Structure formats: C-alpha cells, structure tokens
Coordinates of C-alpha atoms and ligand atoms in Angstrom, one line a residue:
X1 CA -0.5 0.0 -0.3
X2 CA 1.1 3.9 -0.6
X3 CA 3.1 5.1 2.3
X4 CA 0.5 7.7 3.0
X5 CA 1.2 11.2 4.2
X6 CA -0.2 12.4 7.8
X7 CA -3.2 14.7 6.2
X8 CA -3.4 11.6 4.4
X9 CA -4.4 9.3 6.7
X10 CA -6.1 11.9 8.5
X11 CA -9.1 11.9 5.9
X12 CA -8.9 8.3 5.3
X13 CA -9.7 7.9 9.1
X14 CA -12.5 10.4 9.1
X15 CA -13.6 9.4 6.0
X16 CA -14.2 6.5 7.9
X17 CA -15.4 7.4 11.4
X18 CA -17.6 9.1 9.4
X19 CA -18.8 6.0 7.4
X20 CA -18.5 3.5 10.5
X21 CA -21.3 5.8 12.4
X22 CA -23.3 8.0 10.1
X23 CA -23.9 6.8 7.1
X24 CA -23.2 2.7 6.8
X25 CA -26.2 2.3 9.7
X26 CA -28.5 3.9 7.6
X27 CA -27.2 2.4 4.1
X28 CA -29.6 -0.7 3.9
X29 CA -32.6 1.1 5.0
X30 CA -31.8 4.3 2.0
X31 CA -31.4 1.0 -0.6
X32 CA -35.0 -0.3 0.7
X33 CA -37.3 2.8 0.5
X34 CA -35.2 4.2 -2.3
X35 CA -34.3 7.9 -1.0
X36 CA -31.6 10.4 -0.7
X37 CA -29.3 9.4 1.8
X38 CA -29.7 12.8 3.3
X39 CA -28.4 12.2 6.5
X40 CA -24.7 11.0 5.0
X41 CA -25.1 13.9 2.3
X42 CA -25.2 16.2 5.6
X43 CA -22.2 14.5 7.1
X44 CA -20.2 14.6 4.7
X45 CA -20.8 18.2 3.8
X46 CA -20.0 19.2 7.0
X47 CA -16.8 17.5 6.6
X48 CA -15.8 19.3 4.1
X49 CA -15.9 15.8 1.8
X50 CA -18.5 17.7 -0.8
X51 CA -15.7 19.7 -2.3
X52 CA -12.9 18.0 -1.4
X53 CA -9.9 19.3 -4.5
X54 CA -12.1 22.4 -5.1
X55 CA -9.7 25.6 -3.9
X56 CA -10.1 27.3 -0.4
X57 CA -10.3 30.1 -2.3
X58 CA -14.2 29.2 -3.4
X59 CA -14.9 27.2 -0.5
X60 CA -13.3 23.9 -0.9
X61 CA -11.0 21.7 1.2
X62 CA -8.0 22.1 -1.1
X63 CA -6.7 18.6 -0.9
X64 CA -5.2 16.2 -3.6
X65 CA -6.4 13.3 -5.7
X66 CA -5.1 10.6 -2.9
X67 CA -6.7 12.0 -0.4
X68 CA -10.5 12.1 -2.5
X69 CA -10.1 8.2 -3.3
X70 CA -9.4 7.0 0.2
X71 CA -12.5 8.7 1.5
X72 CA -14.1 7.1 -1.4
X73 CA -13.5 3.9 -0.7
X74 CA -14.3 4.3 3.1
X75 CA -17.7 6.1 2.3
X76 CA -18.7 3.8 -0.7
X77 CA -17.5 0.2 1.7
X78 CA -20.7 2.0 3.9
X79 CA -22.9 2.8 1.0
X80 CA -22.8 2.7 -2.8
X81 CA -25.3 5.3 -3.0
X82 CA -23.8 7.7 -0.5
X83 CA -20.3 7.2 -3.0
X84 CA -22.1 8.3 -6.0
X85 CA -23.6 11.4 -4.9
X86 CA -19.9 12.0 -3.3
X87 CA -18.2 11.5 -7.0
X88 CA -20.7 13.2 -9.1
X89 CA -20.5 16.5 -6.8
X90 CA -16.6 16.0 -6.6
X91 CA -15.1 15.0 -9.7
X92 CA -18.0 16.0 -12.8
X93 CA -19.8 19.1 -11.2
X94 CA -17.0 21.3 -9.1
X95 CA -13.7 20.1 -11.6
X96 CA -15.4 21.3 -14.8
X97 CA -16.4 24.7 -13.1
X98 CA -12.6 25.7 -11.5
X99 CA -10.7 24.7 -14.8
X100 CA -12.7 25.6 -17.2
X101 CA -15.3 28.4 -16.0
X102 CA -14.8 31.9 -15.7
X103 CA -14.6 33.8 -12.8
X104 CA -18.2 34.6 -12.8
X105 CA -19.3 30.7 -13.1
X106 CA -16.9 30.0 -10.2
X107 CA -17.9 33.0 -8.5
X108 CA -21.4 32.4 -9.0
X109 CA -21.8 28.2 -9.2
X110 CA -18.5 26.9 -8.3
X111 CA -18.8 28.6 -4.8
X112 CA -22.1 27.4 -4.5
X113 CA -21.2 23.8 -4.0
X114 CA -18.3 23.9 -1.8
X115 CA -19.3 27.1 0.1
X116 CA -22.9 26.5 0.1
X117 CA -23.2 22.6 0.2
X118 CA -25.2 22.7 -2.9
X119 CA -24.6 19.4 -5.0
X120 CA -23.8 19.8 -8.4
X121 CA -25.1 16.9 -11.4
X122 CA -23.4 16.3 -14.7
X123 CA -25.7 16.2 -17.7
X124 CA -24.0 14.1 -21.3
X125 CA -25.8 11.4 -21.9
X126 CA -28.6 10.7 -24.5
X127 CA -31.3 8.5 -24.3
X128 CA -30.0 7.5 -27.8
X129 CA -25.8 8.6 -27.3
X130 CA -24.5 6.9 -24.3
X131 CA -21.1 5.1 -25.0
X132 CA -21.0 7.7 -28.3
X133 CA -21.7 11.8 -26.8
X134 CA -20.7 12.6 -29.5
X135 CA -24.1 11.7 -30.8
X136 CA -26.4 13.7 -29.0
X137 CA -29.2 16.3 -29.9
X138 CA -29.4 18.2 -27.4
X139 CA -29.2 22.0 -28.9
X140 CA -28.0 25.3 -27.7
X141 CA -28.7 28.0 -30.0
X142 CA -27.2 31.5 -29.2
X143 CA -30.3 34.2 -29.3
X144 CA -29.8 38.1 -27.8
X145 CA -30.9 36.5 -24.1
X146 CA -29.0 34.0 -24.4
X147 CA -28.4 30.1 -25.5
X148 CA -32.0 28.7 -26.0
X149 CA -31.4 24.7 -25.6
X150 CA -33.4 21.6 -26.3
X151 CA -33.4 18.6 -26.1
X152 CA -33.7 16.0 -23.2
X153 CA -30.8 13.5 -20.9
X154 CA -30.7 10.8 -19.5
X155 CA -29.3 8.8 -16.6
X156 CA -28.6 11.7 -14.5
X157 CA -26.5 10.8 -11.0
X158 CA -28.0 14.0 -8.2
X159 CA -31.2 14.8 -10.8
X160 CA -33.6 16.4 -8.8
X161 CA -31.8 16.6 -5.5
X162 CA -28.9 19.0 -7.5
X163 CA -29.2 22.8 -7.8
X164 CA -26.2 23.8 -10.7
X165 CA -26.3 21.1 -13.6
X166 CA -23.3 21.0 -15.8
X167 CA -24.9 20.4 -19.1
X168 CA -23.5 19.6 -22.2
X169 CA -25.3 20.7 -26.1
X170 CA -24.5 21.5 -29.7
X171 CA -24.0 25.3 -31.3
X172 CA -22.6 23.9 -33.6
X173 CA -24.6 20.9 -34.8
X174 CA -22.9 20.0 -37.8
X175 CA -19.3 19.9 -36.2
X176 CA -19.4 17.2 -34.7
X177 CA -17.9 16.7 -31.6
X178 CA -15.8 20.5 -32.3
X179 CA -19.9 22.0 -32.2
X180 CA -20.2 21.1 -28.6
X181 CA -20.2 23.5 -25.5
X182 CA -20.4 23.3 -21.7
X183 CA -23.2 25.1 -19.9
X184 CA -24.0 25.1 -16.7
X185 CA -28.3 25.3 -15.9
X186 CA -29.8 26.2 -12.2
X187 CA -32.8 23.8 -10.7
X188 CA -35.9 25.6 -11.5
X189 CA -34.8 27.7 -14.7
X190 CA -37.5 28.1 -17.0
X191 CA -38.4 25.5 -19.5
X192 CA -36.3 22.9 -17.1
X193 CA -38.0 20.1 -16.0
X194 CA -36.7 17.4 -14.0
X195 CA -38.0 13.7 -15.2
X196 CA -39.2 10.8 -12.9
X197 CA -36.6 8.7 -10.7
X198 CA -35.3 6.0 -12.4
X199 CA -36.2 2.1 -10.3
X200 CA -32.4 0.2 -10.7
X201 CA -30.8 -2.4 -9.9
X202 CA -28.7 -1.1 -7.7
X203 CA -27.4 2.3 -6.3
X204 CA -31.0 2.2 -5.4
X205 CA -30.6 5.3 -2.2
X206 CA -29.3 7.7 -5.2
X207 CA -31.2 9.3 -7.7
X208 CA -30.9 9.0 -11.2
X209 CA -33.9 11.0 -13.5
X210 CA -33.8 12.0 -16.8
X211 CA -34.0 15.8 -18.2
X212 CA -35.9 18.1 -20.5
X213 CA -35.2 21.7 -21.7
X214 CA -38.2 22.8 -23.9
X215 CA -36.5 26.6 -25.3
X216 CA -34.8 26.6 -22.3
X217 CA -33.0 30.5 -21.8
X218 CA -30.1 30.4 -19.8
X219 CA -27.3 33.8 -19.7
X220 CA -24.8 33.2 -22.0
X221 CA -22.6 33.9 -19.1
X222 CA -23.3 30.4 -18.0
X223 CA -21.7 28.8 -21.1
X224 CA -18.3 27.6 -20.0
X225 CA -15.0 27.7 -21.8
X226 CA -15.4 28.9 -25.4
X227 CA -17.6 27.4 -27.6
X228 CA -17.6 23.7 -29.0
X229 CA -14.8 23.1 -26.2
X230 CA -17.5 21.3 -24.8
X231 CA -15.8 17.7 -26.4
X232 CA -12.4 17.8 -24.6
X233 CA -14.6 19.5 -21.1
X234 CA -16.8 16.6 -21.2
X235 CA -13.8 13.6 -21.6
X236 CA -11.1 16.0 -19.8
X237 CA -14.2 15.9 -16.5
X238 CA -14.5 11.7 -16.8
X239 CA -11.5 10.9 -16.5
X240 CA -11.0 12.7 -13.3
X241 CA -14.2 11.1 -12.6
X242 CA -13.4 7.9 -13.6
X243 CA -10.4 7.6 -10.8
X244 CA -13.7 8.6 -8.7
X245 CA -15.4 5.6 -9.8
X246 CA -12.8 3.6 -9.1
X247 CA -12.4 4.2 -5.9
X248 CA -16.0 4.1 -5.0
X249 CA -15.4 0.0 -7.0
X250 CA -13.0 -0.6 -4.1
X251 CA -15.0 0.6 -1.8
X252 CA -18.0 -2.0 -2.3
X253 CA -15.4 -5.0 -3.7
X254 CA -13.5 -4.4 -0.4
X255 CA -17.3 -4.5 2.0
X256 CA -18.5 -7.7 0.2
X257 CA -14.2 -9.3 0.3
X258 CA -14.2 -8.1 4.7
X259 CA -18.5 -9.4 4.7
X260 CA -16.9 -13.0 3.3
X261 CA -14.5 -13.3 6.0
X262 CA -16.6 -12.7 8.4
X263 CA -18.9 -15.3 7.8
X264 CA -16.5 -17.8 6.9
X265 CA -15.4 -17.4 10.7
X266 CA -19.0 -17.6 12.2
X267 CA -20.5 -20.0 9.6
X268 CA -19.7 -24.0 10.1
X269 CA -20.6 -27.0 8.3
X270 CA -19.0 -30.7 8.6
X271 CA -17.8 -30.3 11.6
X272 CA -15.5 -26.9 11.0
X273 CA -15.8 -23.3 10.3
X274 CA -16.1 -22.6 6.4
X275 CA -13.3 -20.9 6.3
X276 CA -11.3 -23.5 7.1
X277 CA -11.6 -25.2 4.1
X278 CA -9.5 -24.9 0.8
X279 CA -11.2 -24.2 -1.7
X280 CA -13.0 -21.1 0.0
X281 CA -9.7 -20.0 1.2
X282 CA -7.6 -19.8 -1.9
X283 CA -10.8 -17.5 -3.1
X284 CA -10.0 -15.1 -0.2
X285 CA -7.5 -14.9 -1.1
X286 CA -7.6 -14.5 -4.7
X287 CA -10.4 -12.0 -4.2
X288 CA -7.7 -10.0 -1.6
X289 CA -4.8 -9.7 -4.3
X290 CA -7.9 -8.6 -7.3
X291 CA -8.7 -5.6 -4.7
X292 CA -5.1 -4.3 -3.8
X293 CA -3.7 -4.3 -7.6
X294 CA -7.3 -2.5 -7.9
X295 CA -6.3 -0.4 -4.8
X296 CA -2.8 0.8 -6.7
X297 CA -3.9 0.7 -9.6
X298 CA -5.8 3.6 -8.5
X299 CA -4.0 5.5 -6.8
X300 CA -1.0 5.3 -9.3
X301 CA -3.6 7.1 -11.4
X302 CA -4.4 9.7 -8.2
X303 CA -0.8 10.0 -8.2
X304 CA 0.5 10.4 -11.7
X305 CA -3.3 13.8 -12.0
X306 CA -2.0 15.2 -8.5
X307 CA 1.4 15.5 -10.4
X308 CA -0.5 16.9 -13.1
X309 CA 0.9 14.6 -15.6
X310 CA -1.5 12.4 -18.4
X311 CA -3.4 9.9 -16.4
X312 CA -5.8 9.0 -19.4
X313 CA -5.2 5.9 -20.1
X314 CA -4.8 4.8 -16.0
X315 CA -7.5 6.5 -15.0
X316 CA -9.1 4.1 -17.0
X317 CA -7.3 0.5 -16.3
X318 CA -8.3 2.0 -12.7
X319 CA -12.3 2.6 -13.9
X320 CA -11.8 -0.8 -15.5
X321 CA -9.8 -2.8 -13.0
X322 CA -11.5 -1.9 -10.2
X323 CA -15.4 -1.9 -10.9
X324 CA -14.2 -5.8 -12.9
X325 CA -12.4 -7.0 -9.4
X326 CA -15.1 -5.7 -7.4
X327 CA -18.3 -7.5 -9.3
X328 CA -15.5 -10.8 -8.4
X329 CA -15.6 -9.6 -5.2
X330 CA -19.1 -9.1 -4.7
X331 CA -19.8 -13.0 -6.9
X332 CA -17.3 -14.7 -4.2
X333 CA -18.4 -13.2 -1.3
X334 CA -22.6 -13.6 -1.9
X335 CA -21.3 -17.3 -3.3
X336 CA -19.8 -17.9 0.2
X337 CA -22.9 -16.8 2.4
X338 CA -24.9 -19.5 0.3
X339 CA -28.9 -18.4 1.0
X340 CA -28.1 -15.9 3.4
X341 CA -26.4 -14.0 1.1
X342 CA -29.2 -13.9 -1.4
X343 CA -31.0 -12.8 1.2
X344 CA -31.8 -9.0 2.2
X345 CA -30.6 -10.3 6.0
X346 CA -27.2 -9.7 5.1
X347 CA -25.8 -6.8 2.9
X348 CA -24.4 -8.1 0.5
X349 CA -27.0 -9.1 -2.0
X350 CA -27.0 -5.0 -1.8
X351 CA -22.7 -5.2 -2.6
X352 CA -23.6 -7.1 -5.1
X353 CA -26.3 -5.1 -7.0
X354 CA -24.3 -1.8 -6.3
X355 CA -20.8 -3.3 -7.9
X356 CA -22.9 -4.0 -11.4
X357 CA -22.5 -0.1 -11.8
X358 CA -19.6 0.3 -11.5
X359 CA -18.5 -1.2 -14.6
X360 CA -21.2 0.6 -17.2
X361 CA -21.3 4.8 -15.9
X362 CA -18.5 6.9 -16.4
X363 CA -17.7 4.7 -19.2
X364 CA -18.2 1.4 -19.7
X365 CA -15.3 -1.5 -19.3
X366 CA -15.9 -1.3 -23.2
X367 CA -16.0 2.2 -23.6
X368 CA -12.5 1.9 -21.2
X369 CA -10.5 -0.6 -23.7
X370 CA -11.4 1.5 -26.2
X371 CA -9.7 4.0 -24.3
X372 CA -7.1 2.0 -23.2
X373 CA -6.4 0.5 -26.6
X374 CA -6.1 4.0 -28.2
X375 CA -3.8 5.2 -26.1
X376 CA -1.3 2.3 -26.5
X377 CA -1.8 1.4 -30.3
X378 CA -2.6 5.0 -31.4
X379 CA 0.3 6.3 -29.0
X380 CA 2.6 4.0 -27.4
X381 CA 1.7 5.1 -24.3
X382 CA 3.4 1.9 -22.1
X383 CA 4.9 4.4 -19.7
Ligands
CAA401 N1 -9.2 14.7 -22.5 C1 -9.2 15.7 -23.7 N2 -9.9 15.5 -24.9 C2 -9.9 14.5 -24.9 C3 -9.8 13.1 -24.4 C4 -9.8 13.0 -23.2 N3 -9.7 12.3 -22.6 N4 -10.3 12.1 -25.6 C5 -10.5 12.8 -26.3 N5 -9.8 14.0 -26.5 C6 -10.5 14.9 -28.0 C7 -9.1 14.2 -28.7 O1 -8.1 14.7 -28.5 C8 -10.0 14.7 -29.7 O2 -9.1 16.2 -30.3 P1 -9.8 16.4 -31.7 O3 -11.0 16.9 -32.2 O4 -8.8 18.1 -31.5 O5 -9.0 15.9 -32.7 C9 -11.5 14.7 -29.5 O6 -11.1 14.9 -27.9 C10 -12.5 13.5 -29.9 O7 -11.5 12.4 -29.9 P2 -12.5 11.0 -30.0 O8 -11.9 11.3 -31.3 O9 -10.7 9.9 -29.4 O10 -13.7 10.6 -30.2 P3 -14.8 9.6 -29.9 O11 -16.3 9.8 -30.7 O12 -14.3 8.7 -31.0 O13 -15.2 9.5 -28.6 C11 -14.7 8.1 -26.9 C12 -13.7 8.9 -27.3 C13 -13.9 7.7 -25.4 C14 -15.1 6.7 -27.0 C15 -15.4 9.0 -25.8 O14 -16.8 9.2 -26.3 C16 -16.1 8.0 -24.6 O15 -15.1 8.5 -23.7 N6 -17.4 8.1 -24.5 C17 -18.1 7.4 -23.4 C18 -18.6 8.4 -22.8 C19 -19.4 7.8 -20.8 O16 -18.0 7.8 -20.2 N7 -20.4 9.0 -20.5 C20 -20.4 8.7 -19.2 C21 -21.8 9.1 -18.7 S1 -21.9 10.2 -16.9 C22 -22.5 9.3 -16.5 O17 -22.2 8.2 -16.3 C23 -22.4 10.3 -15.5 C24 -22.9 9.9 -14.1 O18 -23.9 10.4 -13.3 C25 -22.1 8.6 -13.1

C-alpha cells in the first residue's frame, strides 16, 4: 500500500469514522426505501468531503486526489449510493466549473457547491447517446437573451436534488464533437424539467433522473469555457471521474471481501468453520489480491493527476480493473454466504447489486478498453 502523508491518513480516518458511525447504519434502509441519503449527505458536506479538491478560495477543502480516493473507498464501503453522490459532486460538477469556468461561473456556481453545500450534477448522456456522447441531439442556440436549450438528457445522478447542472449541448451541430459546448443550468430555470426517478437494480438511494429542456433560456455567462470546447471538457472531466468511480468500486469490493471473511469465520459445516476449507480460503486469497491490485492502479492514476501529468490511460485502467474486481468480489462473497447472502438479512446482496453499475457508468468497461487500446496502439503510451 502506498505510504500516506499525515494529512492523507487523517482524511482516511475521518472518512472511516463518518462512514462507520453515520453512513453504514442507514445504508440498508435508504436502499430499501429508495430515498436520498440525506443524513449521510449532511455529514459529508459538514466534513468538507463534497468539494474535497476545490480550492479554499471558493470554499473547498483543497485536498489532493489520493485523499479523495481514500475517502471514496471508506464512504462507498458503507453505502455506494452515498459514494456516487459524492463522486459526481466532486469530479463531474465541481471540477469542470473550477478548471474551465470563468470568474463569474466560479463565484456564482462553484462557490454555491463548495461553500454553500449545494449539490451538482452532470448531463452528458442522452436516450440515444451514451457511449458515443458526440452523437447527442440536445441543442443550444445563441439568441439575444442568451442560449436557448432544447433536448433531453438521461441517467443523471443527483437529478432533482442537485441545484447546479453541468449540461452539454450542440451549439454548431454540423461540426459533430467540435460543435459541442458546456453550460451551467440552474434548477428552477424556466423550460428545465426534471423527470421521474429511475428504478434501478442497485445504488437505489442515489436519485437518477432524465432532464428535459424545452426552450430553456440561460444567460450567455453560463457558457463554460468557449463554444466548441464542450467535448474536451467532458472527456477531461470523465478522466477524473473515473478515478472516483474506481474508488467507489474499491469500497464495494472491499466491503464484500470483509463480509465474506466474517461470515466464513462464523458459519460451520461438516463440523468446522467454513473458513477452514481450502477451496474457500483460496477464493478469499484471490479476492484480496484482486482488490489490492485495483487499489494500486487507482492510486497510480490519482498520483499522476496530482502531479499534473497525463492520466487518461491510467484512469481508464483503474476504473476498468476496480469495477470488474468489485463485481468478482461481490459474487465471491455472495457465494460464500450461500442462501443467507441471497436474502436481505445480510448486506452482501446490496454489494452484489451495487457493484455492477461501476462497470457501466462514466464509461462502460468496453469504452475503457477503447481508451486504453488507443493510448497503447496509436500513441505508444506504455509508461
Ligand atoms: N481529454 C481531453 N480531450 C480528449 C480526451 C481526453 N481524455 N479524449 C479525447 N479527447 C479529444 C481528442 O483529442 C479529440 O480532439 P480533436 O477533435 O481536437 O482531435 C476529440 O476529443 C475527439 O476524440 P475522439 O475522436 O477520441 O472521440 P470519440 O468520439 O471517438 O470518443 C470515447 C472517444 C473515448 C469513446 C468517448 O466518447 C467516451 O469516453 N465515451 C464514453 C462516455 C462516457 O463515459 N459517458 C458517461 C456518462 S456520464 C455518467 O455516467 C454520469 C453519472 O451521472 C455517473
């Protein structure tokens, strides 16, 4: 394991304390009722974990990406729905506002998230454009009063509970990805409607909604960066987001591994604890190694980002490996739990349902392989 600085150790311990004392005891209930984890959100907001990497100038905690990964793992170990709320706010909402936004955007919207404790969301996917966001149909037409948005977005994490939405739309559709721009749209803007919550397999406490824009007029100042820069803003933002989702996957996979060990040390069969059976021991050994490999890949991507180096390939590797390791770990753990694991009496069925999404959102495993193979084959980026 990477040697942590004193500050990083403190962040990890603080996240662990909040996760153990506040988030974990509520996770099953929020999941069963499919309600937003309000108390978990408040605890993380009050600890400064929802704008961890934002500069203190705008009310953020000014921490590094390693600290973010450490906190994401601890939080997601307790509740993956809370984990994605935190990851989207940090990586997909705060980051593009700070990195690409004007002073106006930072003062009005980033500050609202970091200082005001309001949530943000990220609207890129559309009903017919998920893996291929350049194929999105939402338009933003410049008029005298600002931009007029029309179209719809789908699969929006924090939909409805967020106040600040980073939205991608075509300002010059004939230019394809080069005609895409990024905007801030505030909840409550006329013509901006939040659709009904999706009912999902997992991360049930995280609200996921569609967004609809019907002649929605937003001020010109809400443009993030320049016209035509949207696709690159989205890609750069997702590079960082994938490190956050890798952290979420680490938490789910680790929780499943520890649950398997605890159960195997209690459950008896054929006159002894099932942890004494070699076949089961080897599953646990493989899973522990899998999670550690995922953790090292994730720290490597985070470290490169903190050093200001390129990390596109490493973030894709971390997200791909950690998400698939989490799925494997949850499957292994549920198998060890047997019938008990299939019931809601144990949290492992939740880990099993929650793990799968990490291999889908912020770029499917197949898209991560596209990113990695392009870096290796076309760019010869082996380092
Ligand atoms: N950083 C900066 N720029 C980048 C970049 C990166 N990581 N990757 C590509 N670009 C630039 C390229 O350099 C290129 O620039 P030029 O036009 O100047 O040449 C431009 O973007 C287009 O690049 P590509 O030709 O590679 O684009 P593509 O259309 O082939 O797509 C892709 C590449 C990797 C498949 C990309 O479409 C992708 O990542 N798809 C997945 C989308 C995704 O992750 N969606 C998740 C939705 S969000 C979500 O899940 C939210 C939630 O709430 C949890």
